[in-house]
mmCIF file with all atom_site columns, C-alpha atoms in Angstrom:
data_model
loop_
_atom_site.group_PDB
_atom_site.id
_atom_site.type_symbol
_atom_site.label_atom_id
_atom_site.label_alt_id
_atom_site.label_comp_id
_atom_site.label_asym_id
_atom_site.label_entity_id
_atom_site.label_seq_id
_atom_site.pdbx_PDB_ins_code
_atom_site.Cartn_x
_atom_site.Cartn_y
_atom_site.Cartn_z
_atom_site.occupancy
_atom_site.B_iso_or_equiv
_atom_site.pdbx_formal_charge
_atom_site.auth_seq_id
_atom_site.auth_comp_id
_atom_site.auth_asym_id
_atom_site.auth_atom_id
_atom_site.pdbx_PDB_model_num
ATOM 1  C CA . MET A 1 1  ? -0.004  -0.060 -0.005  1.00 0.00 ? 28  MET A CA 1
ATOM 2  C CA . GLY A 1 2  ? 1.093   3.540  -0.660  1.00 0.00 ? 29  GLY A CA 1
ATOM 3  C CA . ASP A 1 3  ? 1.036   6.802  1.160   1.00 0.00 ? 30  ASP A CA 1
ATOM 4  C CA . SER A 1 4  ? -0.571  9.011  -1.382  1.00 0.00 ? 31  SER A CA 1
ATOM 5  C CA . ILE A 1 5  ? -2.883  8.647  -4.374  1.00 0.00 ? 32  ILE A CA 1
ATOM 6  C CA . THR A 1 6  ? -2.741  10.979 -7.357  1.00 0.00 ? 33  THR A CA 1
ATOM 7  C CA . LEU A 1 7  ? -5.198  11.729 -10.180 1.00 0.00 ? 34  LEU A CA 1
ATOM 8  C CA . ILE A 1 8  ? -3.796  13.285 -13.347 1.00 0.00 ? 35  ILE A CA 1
ATOM 9  C CA . GLY A 1 9  ? -6.074  14.451 -16.171 1.00 0.00 ? 36  GLY A CA 1
ATOM 10 C CA . ASN A 1 10 ? -6.404  16.707 -18.974 1.00 0.00 ? 37  ASN A CA 1
ATOM 11 C CA . MET A 1 11 ? -9.129  19.422 -19.058 1.00 0.00 ? 38  MET A CA 1
ATOM 12 C CA . LYS A 1 12 ? -10.493 22.062 -21.509 1.00 0.00 ? 39  LYS A CA 1
ATOM 13 C CA . ILE A 1 13 ? -13.027 24.623 -20.316 1.00 0.00 ? 40  ILE A CA 1
ATOM 14 C CA . GLU A 1 14 ? -15.259 27.021 -22.235 1.00 0.00 ? 41  GLU A CA 1
ATOM 15 C CA . ASN A 1 15 ? -17.201 29.980 -20.732 1.00 0.00 ? 42  ASN A CA 1
ATOM 16 C CA . ILE A 1 16 ? -17.467 28.591 -17.048 1.00 0.00 ? 43  ILE A CA 1
ATOM 17 C CA . LYS A 1 17 ? -19.385 31.101 -15.126 1.00 0.00 ? 44  LYS A CA 1
ATOM 18 C CA . GLU A 1 18 ? -21.101 30.990 -11.611 1.00 0.00 ? 45  GLU A CA 1
ATOM 19 C CA . GLY A 1 19 ? -19.081 28.012 -10.456 1.00 0.00 ? 46  GLY A CA 1
ATOM 20 C CA . PHE A 1 20 ? -16.042 26.031 -11.451 1.00 0.00 ? 47  PHE A CA 1
ATOM 21 C CA . ALA A 1 21 ? -14.591 22.969 -13.318 1.00 0.00 ? 48  ALA A CA 1
ATOM 22 C CA . GLY A 1 22 ? -12.173 20.498 -12.053 1.00 0.00 ? 49  GLY A CA 1
ATOM 23 C CA . LEU A 1 23 ? -11.020 16.884 -11.458 1.00 0.00 ? 50  LEU A CA 1
ATOM 24 C CA . ILE A 1 24 ? -12.615 14.743 -8.610  1.00 0.00 ? 51  ILE A CA 1
ATOM 25 C CA . LEU A 1 25 ? -10.767 12.327 -6.521  1.00 0.00 ? 52  LEU A CA 1
ATOM 26 C CA . ARG A 1 26 ? -12.435 10.574 -3.620  1.00 0.00 ? 53  ARG A CA 1
ATOM 27 C CA . VAL A 1 27 ? -11.459 7.488  -1.516  1.00 0.00 ? 54  VAL A CA 1
ATOM 28 C CA . ASP A 1 28 ? -14.102 5.726  0.612   1.00 0.00 ? 55  ASP A CA 1
ATOM 29 C CA . GLY A 1 29 ? -13.630 2.973  3.146   1.00 0.00 ? 56  GLY A CA 1
ATOM 30 C CA . TYR A 1 30 ? -15.695 -0.018 4.230   1.00 0.00 ? 57  TYR A CA 1
ATOM 31 C CA . GLY A 1 31 ? -19.228 -0.162 5.731   1.00 0.00 ? 58  GLY A CA 1
ATOM 32 C CA . LYS A 1 32 ? -21.670 2.516  5.174   1.00 0.00 ? 59  LYS A CA 1
ATOM 33 C CA . PRO A 1 33 ? -20.297 5.337  2.829   1.00 0.00 ? 60  PRO A CA 1
ATOM 34 C CA . GLU A 1 34 ? -17.181 6.342  4.859   1.00 0.00 ? 61  GLU A CA 1
ATOM 35 C CA . MET A 1 35 ? -15.586 9.158  2.857   1.00 0.00 ? 62  MET A CA 1
ATOM 36 C CA . ILE A 1 36 ? -11.886 9.108  3.868   1.00 0.00 ? 63  ILE A CA 1
ATOM 37 C CA . VAL A 1 37 ? -10.498 11.917 1.481   1.00 0.00 ? 64  VAL A CA 1
ATOM 38 C CA . PHE A 1 38 ? -12.077 14.237 -1.270  1.00 0.00 ? 65  PHE A CA 1
ATOM 39 C CA . ASP A 1 39 ? -10.911 16.878 -3.496  1.00 0.00 ? 66  ASP A CA 1
ATOM 40 C CA . ASN A 1 40 ? -12.928 18.359 -6.486  1.00 0.00 ? 67  ASN A CA 1
ATOM 41 C CA . MET A 1 41 ? -10.507 21.347 -7.168  1.00 0.00 ? 68  MET A CA 1
ATOM 42 C CA . LYS A 1 42 ? -13.097 23.850 -6.062  1.00 0.00 ? 69  LYS A CA 1
ATOM 43 C CA . SER A 1 43 ? -10.243 25.694 -4.297  1.00 0.00 ? 70  SER A CA 1
ATOM 44 C CA . HIS A 1 44 ? -8.581  26.225 -7.727  1.00 0.00 ? 71  HIS A CA 1
ATOM 45 C CA . GLN A 1 45 ? -11.670 28.326 -9.039  1.00 0.00 ? 72  GLN A CA 1
ATOM 46 C CA . LEU A 1 46 ? -11.071 27.336 -12.710 1.00 0.00 ? 73  LEU A CA 1
ATOM 47 C CA . ARG A 1 47 ? -13.415 29.529 -14.628 1.00 0.00 ? 74  ARG A CA 1
ATOM 48 C CA . GLY A 1 48 ? -13.556 31.207 -17.935 1.00 0.00 ? 75  GLY A CA 1
ATOM 49 C CA . THR A 1 49 ? -12.171 29.505 -21.075 1.00 0.00 ? 76  THR A CA 1
ATOM 50 C CA . LYS A 1 50 ? -8.874  27.614 -21.104 1.00 0.00 ? 77  LYS A CA 1
ATOM 51 C CA . ASP A 1 51 ? -7.453  25.318 -23.696 1.00 0.00 ? 78  ASP A CA 1
ATOM 52 C CA . TRP A 1 52 ? -6.295  21.747 -22.958 1.00 0.00 ? 79  TRP A CA 1
ATOM 53 C CA . GLN A 1 53 ? -4.161  21.645 -19.919 1.00 0.00 ? 80  GLN A CA 1
ATOM 54 C CA . GLN A 1 54 ? -2.955  18.877 -17.548 1.00 0.00 ? 81  GLN A CA 1
ATOM 55 C CA . TYR A 1 55 ? -4.170  19.032 -13.770 1.00 0.00 ? 82  TYR A CA 1
ATOM 56 C CA . SER A 1 56 ? -3.563  16.788 -10.862 1.00 0.00 ? 83  SER A CA 1
ATOM 57 C CA . ILE A 1 57 ? -4.845  16.048 -7.368  1.00 0.00 ? 84  ILE A CA 1
ATOM 58 C CA . THR A 1 58 ? -2.766  14.279 -4.828  1.00 0.00 ? 85  THR A CA 1
ATOM 59 C CA . LEU A 1 59 ? -4.256  13.041 -1.408  1.00 0.00 ? 86  LEU A CA 1
ATOM 60 C CA . PRO A 1 60 ? -3.076  10.887 1.391   1.00 0.00 ? 87  PRO A CA 1
ATOM 61 C CA . TYR A 1 61 ? -3.985  7.255  0.916   1.00 0.00 ? 88  TYR A CA 1
ATOM 62 C CA . SER A 1 62 ? -5.319  5.163  3.633   1.00 0.00 ? 89  SER A CA 1
ATOM 63 C CA . LYS A 1 63 ? -5.107  1.281  4.182   1.00 0.00 ? 90  LYS A CA 1
ATOM 64 C CA . ARG A 1 64 ? -8.765  1.599  5.006   1.00 0.00 ? 91  ARG A CA 1
ATOM 65 C CA . ALA A 1 65 ? -9.659  2.432  1.204   1.00 0.00 ? 92  ALA A CA 1
ATOM 66 C CA . LYS A 1 66 ? -12.045 0.313  -0.547  1.00 0.00 ? 93  LYS A CA 1
ATOM 67 C CA . PHE A 1 67 ? -13.492 2.525  -3.361  1.00 0.00 ? 94  PHE A CA 1
ATOM 68 C CA . ILE A 1 68 ? -11.714 5.054  -5.395  1.00 0.00 ? 95  ILE A CA 1
ATOM 69 C CA . TYR A 1 69 ? -13.860 7.390  -7.490  1.00 0.00 ? 96  TYR A CA 1
ATOM 70 C CA . ILE A 1 70 ? -12.481 9.667  -10.249 1.00 0.00 ? 97  ILE A CA 1
ATOM 71 C CA . GLY A 1 71 ? -14.019 11.906 -12.663 1.00 0.00 ? 98  GLY A CA 1
ATOM 72 C CA . GLY A 1 72 ? -14.523 15.480 -13.844 1.00 0.00 ? 99  GLY A CA 1
ATOM 73 C CA . ILE A 1 73 ? -17.069 18.160 -12.648 1.00 0.00 ? 100 ILE A CA 1
ATOM 74 C CA . ILE A 1 74 ? -18.619 21.232 -13.752 1.00 0.00 ? 101 ILE A CA 1
ATOM 75 C CA . VAL A 1 75 ? -20.646 23.402 -11.384 1.00 0.00 ? 102 VAL A CA 1
ATOM 76 C CA . GLY A 1 76 ? -22.432 26.412 -12.976 1.00 0.00 ? 103 GLY A CA 1
ATOM 77 C CA . LYS A 1 77 ? -22.644 27.267 -16.567 1.00 0.00 ? 104 LYS A CA 1
ATOM 78 C CA . GLY A 1 78 ? -20.346 26.539 -19.468 1.00 0.00 ? 105 GLY A CA 1
ATOM 79 C CA . LYS A 1 79 ? -18.625 23.561 -21.012 1.00 0.00 ? 106 LYS A CA 1
ATOM 80 C CA . ALA A 1 80 ? -15.890 21.106 -19.890 1.00 0.00 ? 107 ALA A CA 1
ATOM 81 C CA . TRP A 1 81 ? -13.972 18.333 -21.651 1.00 0.00 ? 108 TRP A CA 1
ATOM 82 C CA . PHE A 1 82 ? -11.890 15.687 -19.726 1.00 0.00 ? 109 PHE A CA 1
ATOM 83 C CA . ASP A 1 83 ? -9.421  13.147 -21.075 1.00 0.00 ? 110 ASP A CA 1
ATOM 84 C CA . ASP A 1 84 ? -6.483  10.900 -20.447 1.00 0.00 ? 111 ASP A CA 1
ATOM 85 C CA . PHE A 1 85 ? -7.041  10.128 -16.629 1.00 0.00 ? 112 PHE A CA 1
ATOM 86 C CA . VAL A 1 86 ? -4.229  8.368  -14.733 1.00 0.00 ? 113 VAL A CA 1
ATOM 87 C CA . VAL A 1 87 ? -4.365  7.188  -11.260 1.00 0.00 ? 114 VAL A CA 1
ATOM 88 C CA . THR A 1 88 ? -1.198  6.153  -9.262  1.00 0.00 ? 115 THR A CA 1
ATOM 89 C CA . ILE A 1 89 ? -0.693  5.151  -5.735  1.00 0.00 ? 116 ILE A CA 1
ATOM 90 C CA . ASP A 1 90 ? 2.687   5.838  -4.281  1.00 0.00 ? 117 ASP A CA 1
#
């Protein structure tokens, strides 16, 4: 088992307003949904229009991890494209 988990992905956004776009990385444990760690890049406040660019999220990785969820998110108005996701555990 590793100490950290990283999600790398490419993203392109167009006219993102009243919200943000980002990658999502979430690790859940056993039993009823137990979210261990989560990041959706909200703190990066990616808005406006940006051509393809690579982004990444790195979080601590727990031995209690059972489920790993990855994806892209758009909150608000606009368009977003996501491609080439890679997950590594170090």
